[in-house]
CSV table of C-alpha atoms in Angstrom, one decimal:
chain,number,residue,atom,x,y,z
U,1477,MET,CA,0.1,-0.6,0.3
U,1478,LEU,CA,1.6,3.4,-0.5
U,1479,GLN,CA,1.8,5.6,2.0
U,1480,HIS,CA,1.8,8.9,0.3
U,1481,ARG,CA,-0.3,9.1,-2.9
U,1482,PRO,CA,-2.3,12.0,-4.0
U,1483,PRO,CA,-5.8,12.6,-3.8
U,1484,ALA,CA,-7.8,10.8,-6.2
U,1485,THR,CA,-8.7,11.5,-9.2
U,1486,PHE,CA,-12.4,13.0,-10.2
U,1487,ILE,CA,-12.3,13.9,-14.0
U,1488,ALA,CA,-14.9,11.7,-15.9
U,1489,ASP,CA,-17.9,14.2,-14.9
U,1490,SER,CA,-19.8,11.4,-13.7
U,1491,LEU,CA,-19.1,10.3,-10.2
U,1492,SER,CA,-19.7,6.6,-11.1
U,1493,LEU,CA,-17.1,7.1,-13.6
U,1494,ASP,CA,-14.8,8.3,-11.0
U,1495,PHE,CA,-15.1,5.2,-8.7
U,1496,LEU,CA,-13.9,3.3,-12.2
U,1497,ASN,CA,-10.8,5.7,-12.2
U,1498,SER,CA,-10.0,4.9,-8.6
U,1499,ILE,CA,-7.5,2.4,-9.9
U,1500,ALA,CA,-5.1,4.4,-12.2
U,1501,THR,CA,-1.6,4.9,-13.2
U,1502,PRO,CA,-0.6,8.9,-12.7
U,1503,VAL,CA,3.0,8.5,-13.4
U,1504,ASP,CA,4.8,5.0,-13.8
U,1505,LYS,CA,3.0,2.8,-10.7
U,1506,PRO,CA,-0.8,2.3,-10.9
U,1507,ILE,CA,-2.3,3.1,-7.6
U,1508,ASP,CA,-5.6,1.7,-6.2
U,1509,TRP,CA,-7.5,3.9,-4.0
U,1510,LEU,CA,-9.5,1.0,-2.8
U,1511,ASP,CA,-6.9,-1.0,-1.5
U,1512,SER,CA,-7.8,-1.3,1.6
U,1513,GLY,CA,-10.8,-0.2,4.1
U,1514,ASP,CA,-9.0,3.0,4.8
U,1515,GLY,CA,-8.5,3.7,1.5
U,1516,LEU,CA,-12.4,3.0,0.5
U,1517,LEU,CA,-13.1,5.7,3.7
U,1518,LYS,CA,-11.2,8.1,1.8
U,1519,TRP,CA,-12.6,7.9,-1.5
U,1520,LEU,CA,-16.3,8.0,0.1
U,1521,ALA,CA,-15.0,11.4,2.0
U,1522,GLN,CA,-13.3,12.8,-1.4
U,1523,ALA,CA,-16.7,11.8,-3.7
U,1524,LYS,CA,-18.6,13.5,-0.4
U,1525,LEU,CA,-21.0,10.5,-0.6
U,1526,VAL,CA,-21.1,9.6,2.8
U,1527,PRO,CA,-21.5,12.1,5.6
U,1528,ALA,CA,-17.9,12.5,7.5
U,1529,ASP,CA,-19.3,11.9,11.0
U,1530,ALA,CA,-20.5,8.5,9.8
U,1531,LEU,CA,-17.5,7.9,8.2
U,1532,ASP,CA,-15.9,8.2,11.7
U,1533,GLU,CA,-18.7,6.4,13.9
U,1534,LEU,CA,-18.2,3.5,11.4
U,1535,LYS,CA,-14.8,3.5,11.9
U,1536,ALA,CA,-14.8,3.7,15.6
U,1537,ARG,CA,-17.3,0.1,15.4
U,1538,ALA,CA,-15.7,-2.3,12.7
U,1539,MET,CA,-14.0,-4.8,13.9
U,1540,PRO,CA,-10.6,-6.1,12.7
U,1541,GLY,CA,-10.3,-6.6,9.1
U,1542,GLU,CA,-13.7,-5.5,8.5
U,1543,LEU,CA,-13.8,-2.4,6.7
U,1544,ASP,CA,-10.7,-4.5,4.1
U,1545,LYS,CA,-14.1,-6.8,3.3
U,1546,VAL,CA,-15.8,-3.9,2.5
U,1547,ALA,CA,-13.7,-2.8,0.0
U,1548,ASP,CA,-13.1,-6.3,-1.3
U,1549,GLN,CA,-16.6,-5.8,-2.3
U,1550,ALA,CA,-15.9,-2.3,-3.6
U,1551,ARG,CA,-12.8,-3.1,-5.6
U,1552,ALA,CA,-15.2,-6.0,-7.1
U,1553,LEU,CA,-18.4,-4.0,-8.2
U,1554,ARG,CA,-15.7,-1.6,-10.0
U,1555,GLU,CA,-14.2,-4.3,-11.8
U,1556,TRP,CA,-17.9,-5.1,-12.6
U,1557,PHE,CA,-19.9,-2.4,-13.5
U,1558,ARG,CA,-16.2,-1.6,-15.8
U,1559,GLY,CA,-17.3,-4.5,-17.9
U,1560,PHE,CA,-20.5,-3.3,-17.6
U,1561,VAL,CA,-19.2,0.6,-19.2
U,1562,HIS,CA,-16.8,-1.1,-21.4
U,1563,LYS,CA,-19.2,-3.8,-22.9
U,1564,HIS,CA,-22.3,-0.6,-23.5
U,1565,MET,CA,-19.8,2.5,-24.1
U,1566,GLY,CA,-19.8,4.8,-27.3
U,1567,ARG,CA,-24.2,3.7,-27.9
U,1568,PRO,CA,-27.1,4.5,-26.2
U,1569,LEU,CA,-27.8,1.4,-24.1
U,1570,THR,CA,-31.0,-1.4,-24.5
U,1571,PRO,CA,-32.8,-3.0,-23.1
U,1572,LYS,CA,-31.5,-5.7,-22.9
U,1573,ALA,CA,-28.9,-4.5,-20.9
U,1574,LEU,CA,-30.9,-4.7,-18.0
U,1575,ARG,CA,-30.6,-8.5,-18.0
U,1576,GLU,CA,-27.2,-7.5,-17.0
U,1577,LEU,CA,-27.8,-5.5,-14.0
U,1578,GLY,CA,-29.0,-7.9,-11.6
U,1579,PRO,CA,-26.0,-7.6,-9.2
U,1580,LEU,CA,-26.7,-4.1,-9.2
U,1581,ASN,CA,-30.4,-4.4,-7.9
U,1582,ARG,CA,-29.6,-6.9,-6.0
U,1583,LEU,CA,-27.2,-4.1,-4.2
U,1584,LEU,CA,-29.7,-1.1,-4.1
U,1585,GLU,CA,-32.2,-3.9,-2.6
U,1586,ARG,CA,-30.4,-3.8,0.7
U,1587,ASP,CA,-30.7,0.0,1.3
U,1588,GLU,CA,-32.2,1.7,4.6
U,1589,ALA,CA,-33.2,5.1,2.8
U,1590,PHE,CA,-35.6,6.7,4.1
U,1591,SER,CA,-36.8,10.7,4.1
U,1592,GLN,CA,-37.0,13.3,6.2
U,1593,ILE,CA,-38.0,16.9,6.6
U,1594,SER,CA,-35.0,19.3,7.7
U,1595,ARG,CA,-34.4,22.6,7.5
U,1596,HIS,CA,-33.1,24.6,4.6
U,1597,ARG,CA,-31.4,27.9,5.5
U,1598,GLN,CA,-31.1,30.7,2.5
U,1599,SER,CA,-30.7,34.3,2.7
U,1600,ASN,CA,-34.3,35.3,1.7
U,1601,GLY,CA,-35.5,32.7,4.9
U,1602,ASP,CA,-35.7,29.1,6.0
U,1603,ARG,CA,-37.7,26.9,4.0
U,1604,PHE,CA,-38.5,23.1,4.4
U,1605,ASP,CA,-37.0,20.3,2.6
U,1606,LEU,CA,-37.9,16.9,2.1
U,1607,ARG,CA,-34.2,14.9,2.0
U,1608,THR,CA,-33.3,10.7,1.6
U,1609,MET,CA,-31.0,9.9,4.4
U,1610,ARG,CA,-29.5,6.6,4.8
U,1611,ARG,CA,-28.8,4.4,7.7
U,1612,TRP,CA,-25.2,2.6,8.6
U,1613,ARG,CA,-26.1,0.4,10.1
U,1614,SER,CA,-22.9,-1.7,9.5
U,1615,PRO,CA,-20.0,-1.1,7.3
U,1616,GLU,CA,-21.3,-2.8,4.4
U,1617,SER,CA,-23.9,-0.1,3.9
U,1618,LEU,CA,-20.7,2.3,2.2
U,1619,LEU,CA,-21.2,0.3,-0.9
U,1620,LEU,CA,-25.2,2.1,-0.9
U,1621,PRO,CA,-24.5,5.5,-2.0
U,1622,ILE,CA,-22.0,3.5,-4.6
U,1623,GLY,CA,-24.5,1.1,-5.9
U,1624,GLU,CA,-26.7,4.0,-5.9
U,1625,VAL,CA,-25.0,6.7,-7.9
U,1626,LEU,CA,-24.1,3.4,-10.8
U,1627,ALA,CA,-27.8,3.0,-11.1
U,1628,ARG,CA,-28.6,6.5,-11.6
U,1629,PHE,CA,-25.7,6.7,-14.0
U,1630,VAL,CA,-27.2,3.7,-16.3
U,1631,CYS,CA,-30.5,5.4,-15.9
U,1632,GLU,CA,-29.9,8.6,-17.1
U,1633,GLU,CA,-26.7,8.8,-18.8
U,1634,ASP,CA,-26.5,8.2,-22.9
U,1635,PHE,CA,-23.6,5.7,-22.9
U,1636,ALA,CA,-22.8,7.1,-26.1
U,1637,ASN,CA,-21.4,10.2,-24.7
U,1638,VAL,CA,-18.8,7.5,-22.5
U,1639,LYS,CA,-15.2,7.2,-23.8
U,1640,ALA,CA,-12.3,5.7,-23.1
U,1641,CYS,CA,-8.7,8.7,-23.2
U,1642,GLU,CA,-6.9,8.2,-26.1
U,1643,GLY,CA,-3.2,8.3,-24.2
U,1644,HIS,CA,-1.3,5.9,-24.6
U,1645,SER,CA,-1.4,3.1,-22.2
U,1646,CYS,CA,-4.2,5.5,-20.4
U,1647,THR,CA,-7.0,3.3,-18.6
U,1648,LEU,CA,-9.0,6.2,-17.4
U,1649,VAL,CA,-12.7,6.8,-19.2
U,1650,PHE,CA,-15.1,10.3,-18.8
U,1651,ALA,CA,-18.0,11.2,-20.2
U,1652,ASP,CA,-17.7,13.4,-22.6
U,1653,ARG,CA,-19.9,16.3,-22.0
U,1654,THR,CA,-18.4,19.3,-25.4
U,1655,ARG,CA,-20.9,20.7,-27.4
U,1656,ARG,CA,-19.3,18.4,-30.1
U,1657,ARG,CA,-18.7,15.3,-28.4
U,1658,ALA,CA,-15.1,16.2,-29.4
U,1659,ARG,CA,-12.9,15.1,-25.9
U,1660,ARG,CA,-10.3,12.9,-26.1
U,1661,TRP,CA,-8.1,12.8,-22.9
U,1662,CYS,CA,-8.8,12.2,-19.8
U,1663,SER,CA,-6.9,15.3,-19.1
U,1664,MET,CA,-5.8,18.2,-21.2
U,1665,ALA,CA,-2.8,19.0,-19.0
U,1666,VAL,CA,-1.8,14.9,-18.9
U,1667,CYS,CA,-2.7,12.7,-21.7
U,1668,GLY,CA,-3.5,15.3,-23.9
U,1669,ASN,CA,-0.3,17.5,-23.5
U,1670,ARG,CA,1.4,14.1,-23.7
U,1671,ALA,CA,0.3,13.8,-27.2
U,1672,LYS,CA,1.3,17.6,-28.6
U,1673,GLN,CA,4.7,16.5,-27.4
U,1674,ALA,CA,4.7,13.2,-29.1
U,1675,ALA,CA,3.3,14.8,-32.4
U,1676,HIS,CA,5.6,17.3,-32.4
U,1677,ARG,CA,8.9,15.4,-31.5
U,1678,LYS,CA,7.2,13.2,-34.6
U,1679,ARG,CA,7.0,16.2,-37.0
U,1680,LEU,CA,10.5,17.4,-35.7
U,1681,LYS,CA,11.6,13.8,-37.0
U,1682,ASN,CA,10.1,13.9,-39.9
U,1683,LYS,CA,12.1,16.9,-41.7
U,1684,ARG,CA,14.9,15.6,-40.7
């Protein structure tokens, strides 16, 4: 496990694809931000998927190794969803895809979400909001907000806009929300810049 690693990347314009990108090779060595229970907690905190107090409480209550087992499940969910995305990316989903979503639906069935009226403060006065809350009964409940994000992605995203970065050896994916759907790189500062430098070196070589 890497002790001093950079924060997880959130460049996909979709939190569900950022979940897939939670394993990547930003420089020369692969980094898995979900490599342990502690890594999973940190990723969920950075993704703002679980309230900080719930994360602290679950960490304090967890038995030794329990969070690591949940991280194992999160990685398995990630790789299952990666297979689904790569199979269908680049074109709209068809009704037949529903047959493949059993693992995700089974995860969602475990949810203990409920609605609650809460106070919402605004500059022009307070009002009431109906918010969806969740009971964090066990470390495994940490998988539920991830499952919800993946499910919304399946239902709301046009898979025709899902692309893989064209960077050499880059494994990142993203949702192309540019006007002309012309995005090619996970990041212009990284893979885009590398491609420009490679093209420049190639032009110089051809002039010789």
